[in-house]
Amino acid sequence: MKSYKLLLLTTLIISGCSMVYELIISAVSSYLVGDSTLQYSVTIGLYMFAMGFGSFLSKYIKKDLFNWFVNIEIGVGILGGLSSLLLFLANLHLESYELVMYVEIILIGTLVGAEIPILTRIIEGDNKDLRITLSSLFSFDYVGGLIGSIAFPLLLMPKLGFFATAFLSGTFNLICACLIVFKYHKRIRGSYYYKLVTILLMITMILGMLISENISRYVEDGLYRDAVIMSKQTQYQKIVVTRHKDDIRLFIDGNVQFSSVDEYRYHEALVHIPMSVAEDRSEVLILGGGDGMAARELLKYPETNITMIDLDAEMTKLCSDNKLITELNENSMNSDRVNVINMDAYEYLEKCDKKFGVVIVDLPDPNNEALAKLYSNIFYRMCGNVLKDKGVINVQSTSPYYATKSFWCITKTLQSEGFAVAPYHLQVPAFGDWGFNMAVKTDNEYVIGTGDISEVDTKKISIGNGIETKYLTNENISALFSFGKDERPGADDKIEINHLTKPVMIQYYNDAVRNWE
């Protein structure tokens, strides 16, 4: 067994790398297509099937086992190293992205599935001890999978991004192939050519890793309409800032968060309507809102202190330091009245013992499980627990026109926790028709909890004196609470509550995305 330690090491490496490729394909597909549950499920299921298929095919390989093993290493290295690039190019230039995704999964899975049977026969052929051979191989294989699954989210993606991670993993596969060729060259037919090919391919992967930033810029220029002026992969998300003349846009995981041309419409509606209803505005909690725009509007109230909970420290730092963004948010993130805490909003509410007069929920759309939890009944219950008497919650609620079920699901979920809910919406050119759900625990002079949708005395809602706005007026507020027939669910639409244990919101939202693509 001593003479095969190198082969066992390659088993560990190829297993770790193949796990990284599997996660890359799932993550890229979630990023580009959405519906992360579907993407990860399809990738894992198809990959496992392909491994079984590869294991089946290996029985037809009867000789030149070392040659076949090196070929597998080379094949996995090339396919895996190019996996991210091929997926992004497919999204840019082909109509059938899924076809490229499925082919990648099947090819990589098939090669990896053939590896263990072939390696078992190589080692067992000389040692004649199948018990030790199998236990050693599977041990290294499983440990490699564990290393890859941990390294991807904690180290590789945050530090390197999609392209460099794929190229680095491909480099490791080709390094293994190169080592095997040099170590066992006497047992490999055409070893000279294998040495040359593996070295050249290894150099190619290293070059790909070195120029991954250039590749990323090329791909992003195709994905985004405007010039990309900043791109950063953080531990939690991909942040991109684009610019076209005076239009600055910030994207998170490919979804636009604001356009400098019209963001004031969204943020004025998000902030000033609940602030007009609230009786106590001394302490306001923002969940999300890391761009600082909501904080900018809240700072117009001199009596208000703000606690902002945003998961991503790199996001809040960008919006505290970047000159283009600080000009938009009027340097709100650096105000003495804004306390920024970088942690998960759900976790914060679980531990919070402070009370707030207003809670602003300004989170990204619920397109995955982690975000759907922040639109659940339990999350809104916890929001209510940190609310003062007669306090107000306002939730950004996606579009009542483009994602009708999602919007009214939020309304119904808030109602299930005892809130009187007043939905409203407005046109934001960058987003289209966009909606909010304002909720109060007890009836007050503005919101009366009767019927399926609470009545709102819009004549009593007025923007405070001295509060400067670009869009909102006391005259146009009442129009925001009116919905057209095509912005309400149909008679046959049965909308469920978004429970923590049954996140129907993900399905509603992803169905809406597919319908409008």
Coordinates of C-alpha atoms in Angstrom, one line a residue:
M1 CA 0.0 0.0 0.0
K2 CA 2.9 2.4 0.6
S3 CA 3.6 2.7 -3.1
Y4 CA 0.1 3.9 -3.7
K5 CA 0.0 6.8 -1.2
L6 CA 0.2 9.3 -4.1
L7 CA -2.9 7.7 -5.7
L8 CA -4.8 7.9 -2.4
L9 CA -3.8 11.6 -2.1
T10 CA -5.2 12.2 -5.6
T11 CA -8.4 10.6 -4.6
L12 CA -8.7 13.1 -1.8
I13 CA -8.0 16.0 -4.1
I14 CA -10.2 14.9 -6.9
S15 CA -13.1 14.3 -4.5
G16 CA -12.6 17.8 -2.9
C17 CA -12.4 19.4 -6.3
S18 CA -15.4 17.6 -7.6
M19 CA -17.4 18.8 -4.6
V20 CA -16.3 22.3 -5.4
Y21 CA -17.5 21.9 -9.0
E22 CA -20.8 20.7 -7.8
L23 CA -21.2 23.7 -5.5
I24 CA -20.1 26.1 -8.2
I25 CA -22.6 24.8 -10.7
S26 CA -25.4 25.0 -8.1
A27 CA -24.4 28.5 -7.0
V28 CA -24.0 29.9 -10.5
S29 CA -27.3 28.5 -11.5
S30 CA -29.0 30.0 -8.5
Y31 CA -27.3 33.3 -9.3
L32 CA -28.3 33.4 -12.9
V33 CA -31.6 31.5 -13.0
G34 CA -32.9 31.7 -9.4
D35 CA -34.8 29.1 -7.4
S36 CA -31.8 27.9 -5.4
T37 CA -33.7 24.9 -4.0
L38 CA -34.3 23.6 -7.5
Q39 CA -30.8 24.3 -8.7
Y40 CA -29.1 22.5 -5.8
S41 CA -31.5 19.6 -5.9
V42 CA -31.1 19.1 -9.6
T43 CA -27.3 19.4 -9.4
I44 CA -27.0 16.9 -6.5
G45 CA -29.4 14.4 -8.0
L46 CA -28.0 14.5 -11.5
Y47 CA -24.4 14.4 -10.1
M48 CA -25.2 11.3 -8.0
F49 CA -26.8 9.6 -11.0
A50 CA -23.8 10.4 -13.2
M51 CA -21.4 9.0 -10.7
G52 CA -23.4 5.7 -10.7
F53 CA -23.3 5.8 -14.5
G54 CA -19.6 6.3 -14.5
S55 CA -19.1 3.5 -12.0
F56 CA -21.1 1.2 -14.3
L57 CA -19.1 2.2 -17.4
S58 CA -15.8 1.5 -15.6
K59 CA -16.5 -2.3 -15.9
Y60 CA -15.8 -2.0 -19.6
I61 CA -12.2 -0.7 -19.0
K62 CA -10.1 -3.8 -18.8
K63 CA -6.5 -2.6 -19.5
D64 CA -4.3 0.4 -19.4
L65 CA -5.8 1.4 -16.1
F66 CA -3.2 4.0 -15.3
N67 CA -3.8 5.7 -18.7
W68 CA -7.5 5.8 -18.0
F69 CA -7.0 7.2 -14.5
V70 CA -4.8 10.0 -15.8
N71 CA -7.3 10.7 -18.5
I72 CA -10.0 11.0 -15.9
E73 CA -7.9 13.5 -13.9
I74 CA -7.3 15.5 -17.0
G75 CA -10.9 15.4 -18.0
V76 CA -12.2 16.5 -14.6
G77 CA -9.6 19.2 -14.4
I78 CA -10.5 20.7 -17.8
L79 CA -14.3 20.5 -17.4
G80 CA -14.3 21.7 -13.8
G81 CA -11.8 24.4 -14.4
L82 CA -13.9 25.8 -17.2
S83 CA -17.3 25.2 -15.5
S84 CA -18.0 28.7 -14.3
L85 CA -16.9 30.3 -17.5
L86 CA -19.0 28.0 -19.7
L87 CA -22.1 28.6 -17.6
F88 CA -21.8 32.4 -17.7
L89 CA -21.1 32.3 -21.5
A90 CA -24.1 30.0 -22.0
N91 CA -26.3 32.5 -20.1
L92 CA -25.0 35.3 -22.3
H93 CA -25.1 33.7 -25.7
L94 CA -27.3 30.6 -25.7
E95 CA -31.0 30.2 -25.2
S96 CA -30.7 26.9 -23.4
Y97 CA -28.6 27.5 -20.3
E98 CA -30.0 24.4 -18.6
L99 CA -28.6 22.2 -21.4
V100 CA -25.0 23.4 -20.7
M101 CA -25.6 23.0 -17.0
Y102 CA -26.8 19.4 -17.3
V103 CA -24.0 18.4 -19.7
E104 CA -21.4 19.7 -17.3
I105 CA -22.9 17.9 -14.3
I106 CA -23.2 14.6 -16.2
L107 CA -19.7 14.7 -17.6
I108 CA -18.0 15.6 -14.4
G109 CA -20.1 13.2 -12.4
T110 CA -19.4 10.3 -14.8
L111 CA -15.7 10.8 -14.7
V112 CA -15.6 11.0 -10.9
G113 CA -17.8 8.0 -10.7
A114 CA -15.4 5.9 -12.8
E115 CA -12.4 7.0 -10.7
I116 CA -12.9 4.8 -7.6
P117 CA -13.6 1.5 -9.4
I118 CA -10.5 2.0 -11.6
L119 CA -8.3 3.0 -8.7
T120 CA -9.5 0.1 -6.6
R121 CA -8.5 -2.4 -9.4
I122 CA -5.1 -0.7 -9.7
I123 CA -4.3 -1.0 -6.0
E124 CA -6.0 -4.3 -5.3
G125 CA -4.2 -5.9 -8.3
D126 CA -0.9 -5.7 -6.5
N127 CA -1.9 -5.9 -2.9
K128 CA -4.6 -8.6 -3.0
D129 CA -6.3 -7.1 0.1
L130 CA -9.6 -5.7 -1.0
R131 CA -10.7 -4.9 2.5
I132 CA -7.8 -2.5 3.1
T133 CA -8.0 -1.1 -0.4
L134 CA -11.7 -0.1 -0.2
S135 CA -11.6 1.3 3.3
S136 CA -8.6 3.5 2.4
L137 CA -10.1 4.7 -0.9
F138 CA -13.5 5.6 0.5
S139 CA -12.0 7.2 3.6
F140 CA -9.9 9.5 1.4
D141 CA -12.8 10.1 -0.9
Y142 CA -15.2 11.2 1.8
V143 CA -12.6 13.3 3.6
G144 CA -11.9 15.1 0.3
G145 CA -15.6 15.8 -0.1
L146 CA -15.8 17.3 3.3
I147 CA -12.8 19.5 2.7
G148 CA -14.2 20.8 -0.6
S149 CA -17.7 21.5 0.9
I150 CA -16.2 23.5 3.8
A151 CA -13.6 25.4 1.8
F152 CA -16.0 26.6 -0.9
P153 CA -18.3 28.8 1.2
L154 CA -15.8 29.8 3.9
L155 CA -12.6 30.5 1.8
L156 CA -12.8 30.0 -1.9
M157 CA -15.9 32.0 -2.9
P158 CA -15.4 35.0 -0.6
K159 CA -11.7 35.3 -1.6
L160 CA -11.6 34.2 -5.2
G161 CA -15.1 34.3 -6.7
F162 CA -16.6 31.9 -9.3
F163 CA -13.9 32.0 -12.0
A164 CA -10.7 31.8 -9.9
T165 CA -12.2 29.1 -7.7
A166 CA -13.0 26.9 -10.7
F167 CA -9.6 27.5 -12.3
L168 CA -7.8 26.8 -9.0
S169 CA -9.6 23.5 -8.6
G170 CA -8.9 22.6 -12.2
T171 CA -5.2 23.3 -11.5
F172 CA -5.2 20.9 -8.5
N173 CA -6.7 18.2 -10.7
L174 CA -4.1 18.7 -13.4
I175 CA -1.3 18.8 -10.8
C176 CA -2.4 15.4 -9.6
A177 CA -2.4 14.1 -13.2
C178 CA 1.1 15.5 -13.7
L179 CA 2.4 13.9 -10.5
I180 CA 0.9 10.5 -11.4
V181 CA 2.4 10.6 -14.9
F182 CA 5.9 11.3 -13.6
K183 CA 5.6 8.9 -10.7
Y184 CA 4.2 5.9 -12.7
H185 CA 5.6 6.8 -16.2
K186 CA 6.7 3.2 -16.7
R187 CA 3.2 2.0 -16.4
I188 CA 1.7 4.6 -18.7
R189 CA 1.7 4.2 -22.5
G190 CA 2.8 7.4 -24.2
S191 CA 3.9 8.9 -20.9
Y192 CA 6.1 11.5 -22.7
Y193 CA 3.0 13.0 -24.4
Y194 CA 1.0 12.9 -21.1
K195 CA 3.8 14.8 -19.4
L196 CA 3.7 17.5 -22.0
V197 CA -0.1 17.7 -22.1
T198 CA -0.6 17.8 -18.4
I199 CA 2.1 20.5 -17.9
L200 CA 0.6 22.7 -20.7
L201 CA -3.0 22.3 -19.4
M202 CA -1.8 23.0 -15.8
I203 CA -0.1 26.2 -17.0
T204 CA -3.3 27.2 -18.9
M205 CA -5.4 26.8 -15.7
I206 CA -3.0 28.9 -13.7
L207 CA -3.1 31.6 -16.4
G208 CA -6.9 31.4 -16.3
M209 CA -6.8 32.0 -12.5
L210 CA -4.4 34.9 -12.9
I211 CA -6.6 36.6 -15.5
S212 CA -9.9 35.7 -13.8
E213 CA -10.5 39.4 -13.0
N214 CA -10.4 40.3 -16.7
I215 CA -12.7 37.4 -17.5
S216 CA -15.1 38.6 -14.8
R217 CA -15.1 42.1 -16.2
Y218 CA -15.9 40.8 -19.7
V219 CA -18.7 38.6 -18.4
E220 CA -20.2 41.4 -16.2
D221 CA -20.1 43.8 -19.1
G222 CA -22.4 41.4 -20.9
L223 CA -24.6 40.7 -17.9
Y224 CA -25.1 44.4 -16.9
R225 CA -26.4 47.1 -19.2
D226 CA -24.1 49.8 -18.0
A227 CA -20.4 50.0 -17.3
V228 CA -19.3 48.0 -14.2
I229 CA -17.3 50.4 -12.0
M230 CA -17.1 48.1 -8.9
S231 CA -17.5 44.3 -8.5
K232 CA -16.9 42.4 -5.2
Q233 CA -17.7 38.9 -4.0
T234 CA -18.3 39.0 -0.3
Q235 CA -18.8 36.1 2.1
Y236 CA -22.6 36.5 1.5
Q237 CA -23.3 38.0 -1.9
K238 CA -22.0 39.4 -5.1
I239 CA -22.0 43.3 -5.1
V240 CA -21.8 45.1 -8.4
V241 CA -22.0 48.9 -9.0
T242 CA -22.7 50.2 -12.5
R243 CA -22.7 53.7 -14.0
H244 CA -24.3 55.2 -17.1
K245 CA -24.0 59.0 -17.1
D246 CA -25.7 60.1 -13.9
D247 CA -27.4 56.7 -13.2
I248 CA -25.6 54.8 -10.5
R249 CA -27.0 51.3 -9.9
L250 CA -26.2 48.8 -7.2
F251 CA -26.8 45.1 -7.8
I252 CA -26.8 42.2 -5.3
D253 CA -26.5 38.8 -6.8
G254 CA -27.6 40.2 -10.2
N255 CA -30.7 42.0 -8.8
V256 CA -30.9 45.8 -8.9
Q257 CA -31.2 47.3 -5.4
F258 CA -31.4 50.9 -6.5
S259 CA -31.0 53.4 -9.3
S260 CA -29.8 56.8 -8.4
V261 CA -32.2 58.3 -10.9
D262 CA -35.4 57.2 -9.0
E263 CA -34.4 55.6 -5.7
Y264 CA -35.9 58.5 -3.8
R265 CA -39.4 57.3 -4.8
Y266 CA -38.9 53.9 -3.2
H267 CA -37.2 55.2 -0.1
E268 CA -39.6 58.1 0.6
A269 CA -42.5 55.7 0.3
L270 CA -40.7 53.1 2.5
V271 CA -39.9 55.6 5.3
H272 CA -42.2 58.6 5.4
I273 CA -45.6 56.9 5.4
P274 CA -44.9 54.7 8.4
M275 CA -43.1 57.6 10.1
S276 CA -46.2 59.7 9.6
V277 CA -48.4 57.0 11.3
A278 CA -46.0 56.3 14.2
E279 CA -46.7 57.9 17.6
D280 CA -43.2 57.3 18.8
R281 CA -40.3 58.0 16.4
S282 CA -37.5 58.2 18.8
E283 CA -36.1 54.8 18.1
V284 CA -36.3 53.2 14.6
L285 CA -35.0 49.7 13.6
I286 CA -33.9 49.1 10.0
L287 CA -33.6 45.4 9.0
G288 CA -31.4 45.4 5.9
G289 CA -31.1 48.8 4.2
G290 CA -27.3 48.6 4.0
D291 CA -27.1 51.1 1.2
G292 CA -28.0 53.9 3.7
M293 CA -30.9 55.4 1.6
A294 CA -33.6 54.6 4.2
A295 CA -31.3 55.9 6.9
R296 CA -30.9 59.1 4.9
E297 CA -34.7 59.6 4.9
L298 CA -35.0 58.8 8.6
L299 CA -32.3 61.3 9.6
K300 CA -34.7 64.0 8.4
Y301 CA -36.5 63.5 11.7
P302 CA -34.3 65.2 14.3
E303 CA -35.7 63.2 17.2
T304 CA -34.9 59.8 15.6
N305 CA -32.1 57.4 16.5
I306 CA -31.5 54.5 14.1
T307 CA -30.4 50.9 14.6
M308 CA -29.5 49.2 11.4
I309 CA -29.1 45.5 11.1
D310 CA -27.3 44.3 7.9
L311 CA -25.7 41.0 7.5
D312 CA -22.8 42.0 5.2
A313 CA -20.1 44.2 6.8
E314 CA -18.5 44.7 3.4
M315 CA -21.8 46.1 2.0
T316 CA -22.2 48.6 4.8
K317 CA -18.5 49.6 4.6
L318 CA -18.9 50.2 0.8
C319 CA -21.9 52.4 1.4
S320 CA -20.0 54.2 4.2
D321 CA -16.9 54.9 2.2
N322 CA -17.6 54.9 -1.5
K323 CA -17.9 58.5 -2.6
L324 CA -20.5 57.9 -5.3
I325 CA -22.8 56.1 -2.8
T326 CA -22.2 58.5 0.1
E327 CA -23.2 61.4 -2.1
L328 CA -26.5 59.5 -2.7
N329 CA -27.1 58.5 0.9
E330 CA -25.8 61.9 2.2
N331 CA -23.2 60.1 4.3
S332 CA -26.0 58.7 6.5
M333 CA -24.0 55.6 7.4
N334 CA -21.5 57.8 9.3
S335 CA -24.0 59.7 11.3
D336 CA -23.8 59.6 15.1
R337 CA -27.5 58.8 15.1
V338 CA -27.0 55.6 13.1
N339 CA -25.8 52.4 14.8
V340 CA -24.8 49.8 12.3
I341 CA -24.7 46.2 13.5
N342 CA -23.6 43.5 11.1
M343 CA -25.5 40.3 11.9
D344 CA -28.4 38.2 10.7
A345 CA -31.7 40.0 11.2
Y346 CA -33.4 36.9 12.4
E347 CA -30.7 36.3 15.0
Y348 CA -30.8 39.9 16.1
L349 CA -34.6 39.8 16.7
E350 CA -34.2 36.6 18.7
K351 CA -31.8 38.3 21.1
C352 CA -33.1 41.8 21.1
D353 CA -34.5 43.3 24.3
K354 CA -34.9 46.9 23.0
K355 CA -38.2 48.4 21.9
F356 CA -38.7 50.5 18.8
G357 CA -41.5 52.8 17.6
V358 CA -40.9 51.9 13.9
V359 CA -39.5 48.8 12.3
I360 CA -38.5 49.2 8.6
V361 CA -37.9 45.8 6.9
D362 CA -35.8 46.7 3.8
L363 CA -34.6 43.2 2.7
P364 CA -33.9 41.7 -0.7
D365 CA -36.7 39.8 -2.4
P366 CA -37.4 36.3 -1.1
N367 CA -35.7 34.3 -3.9
N368 CA -34.0 31.7 -1.6
E369 CA -34.6 29.8 1.7
A370 CA -32.4 32.2 3.8
L371 CA -34.4 35.2 2.6
A372 CA -37.8 33.5 2.7
K373 CA -37.3 32.9 6.4
L374 CA -37.2 36.7 6.8
Y375 CA -40.7 36.9 5.3
S376 CA -42.2 34.2 7.5
N377 CA -44.9 34.4 10.2
I378 CA -42.3 33.8 12.9
F379 CA -40.1 36.6 11.7
Y380 CA -43.0 39.0 11.7
R381 CA -43.9 37.8 15.2
M382 CA -40.4 38.6 16.4
C383 CA -40.7 42.1 14.7
G384 CA -43.9 42.6 16.8
N385 CA -42.0 41.6 19.9
V386 CA -39.6 44.5 19.6
L387 CA -42.3 47.0 18.7
K388 CA -43.5 49.6 21.2
D389 CA -47.2 50.0 21.9
K390 CA -48.9 51.4 18.8
G391 CA -45.7 51.0 16.9
V392 CA -45.5 50.5 13.1
I393 CA -43.8 47.9 10.9
N394 CA -43.3 48.5 7.2
V395 CA -42.1 45.7 4.9
Q396 CA -40.8 46.1 1.3
S397 CA -43.0 43.6 -0.4
T398 CA -41.9 43.2 -4.0
S399 CA -44.3 44.0 -6.9
P400 CA -48.1 43.5 -6.7
Y401 CA -48.2 43.5 -10.5
Y402 CA -45.2 41.3 -11.4
A403 CA -45.3 39.0 -8.3
T404 CA -48.9 39.3 -7.2
K405 CA -49.0 36.2 -5.0
S406 CA -45.8 37.1 -3.3
F407 CA -47.0 40.5 -2.4
W408 CA -50.4 39.4 -1.0
C409 CA -48.7 36.5 0.8
I410 CA -46.8 39.0 2.8
T411 CA -50.0 40.8 3.6
K412 CA -51.7 37.6 4.7
T413 CA -48.6 36.4 6.7
L414 CA -48.6 39.7 8.7
Q415 CA -52.3 39.4 9.3
S416 CA -51.8 35.9 10.7
E417 CA -49.7 37.4 13.5
G418 CA -52.5 39.8 14.6
F419 CA -51.4 42.9 12.7
A420 CA -53.8 45.3 11.0
V421 CA -52.2 45.6 7.5
A422 CA -52.4 48.4 5.0
P423 CA -50.8 47.6 1.7
Y424 CA -49.8 50.3 -0.7
H425 CA -47.6 50.7 -3.8
L426 CA -46.1 53.2 -6.3
Q427 CA -44.3 53.3 -9.6
V428 CA -40.5 53.2 -9.4
P429 CA -39.1 53.2 -13.0
A430 CA -36.1 51.0 -12.2
F431 CA -38.4 48.4 -10.6
G432 CA -41.8 49.0 -12.1
D433 CA -44.9 48.8 -9.8
W434 CA -43.5 48.2 -6.3
G435 CA -45.3 47.6 -3.0
F436 CA -45.1 47.8 0.7
N437 CA -47.1 46.4 3.6
M438 CA -47.6 48.7 6.6
A439 CA -48.7 46.9 9.8
V440 CA -49.8 48.0 13.3
K441 CA -50.5 45.8 16.3
T442 CA -53.4 47.8 17.7
D443 CA -55.8 50.1 15.9
N444 CA -55.0 53.7 15.8
E445 CA -56.4 56.8 14.2
Y446 CA -54.7 56.0 10.9
V447 CA -55.1 52.3 10.4
I448 CA -58.2 50.4 11.4
G449 CA -58.1 46.7 11.4
T450 CA -61.3 45.6 9.7
G451 CA -61.8 43.3 6.8
D452 CA -59.2 41.4 4.9
I453 CA -57.3 44.6 4.2
S454 CA -57.3 47.2 6.9
E455 CA -58.9 50.5 6.2
V456 CA -56.6 53.5 6.1
D457 CA -57.7 57.1 6.8
T458 CA -55.3 58.6 4.3
K459 CA -56.6 62.1 4.9
K460 CA -55.0 61.9 8.3
I461 CA -51.6 60.8 7.0
S462 CA -49.4 63.7 6.3
I463 CA -45.7 64.3 5.9
G464 CA -44.3 66.2 8.9
N465 CA -43.4 69.9 8.6
G466 CA -39.9 70.5 7.4
I467 CA -39.5 67.0 5.8
E468 CA -38.2 67.6 2.3
T469 CA -39.3 65.1 -0.4
K470 CA -39.0 64.8 -4.1
Y471 CA -42.0 62.6 -4.8
L472 CA -44.4 62.2 -1.8
T473 CA -47.0 64.9 -1.2
N474 CA -49.9 65.0 1.2
E475 CA -52.1 65.0 -1.9
N476 CA -50.7 61.9 -3.6
I477 CA -50.5 59.6 -0.5
S478 CA -54.1 58.4 -0.8
A479 CA -53.5 57.2 -4.3
L480 CA -50.8 54.8 -3.1
F481 CA -53.4 52.7 -1.2
S482 CA -55.5 52.0 -4.3
F483 CA -54.9 48.8 -6.3
G484 CA -56.1 47.9 -9.8
K485 CA -57.8 44.6 -10.5
D486 CA -54.7 43.2 -12.2
E487 CA -52.7 44.0 -9.0
R488 CA -54.9 41.8 -6.8
P489 CA -55.0 38.0 -6.6
G490 CA -57.7 36.3 -8.8
A491 CA -60.8 34.6 -7.3
D492 CA -59.2 31.2 -7.8
D493 CA -55.8 32.1 -6.3
K494 CA -55.5 30.4 -2.9
I495 CA -52.7 32.3 -1.2
E496 CA -51.1 30.6 1.9
I497 CA -49.4 32.0 4.8
N498 CA -45.6 31.9 4.6
H499 CA -44.8 29.6 7.5
L500 CA -41.2 29.2 8.7
T501 CA -41.7 25.4 8.3
K502 CA -43.5 25.7 4.9
P503 CA -41.9 28.6 2.9
V504 CA -44.5 28.9 0.1
M505 CA -43.1 32.3 -0.6
I506 CA -40.1 30.9 -2.5
Q507 CA -42.5 29.1 -4.9
Y508 CA -44.7 32.1 -5.4
Y509 CA -41.7 34.4 -6.1
N510 CA -39.9 32.0 -8.4
D511 CA -43.1 31.3 -10.4
A512 CA -43.4 35.1 -10.9
V513 CA -39.8 35.4 -12.1
R514 CA -40.3 32.6 -14.6
N515 CA -43.6 34.1 -15.8
W516 CA -42.0 37.5 -16.6
E517 CA -38.7 36.3 -18.0

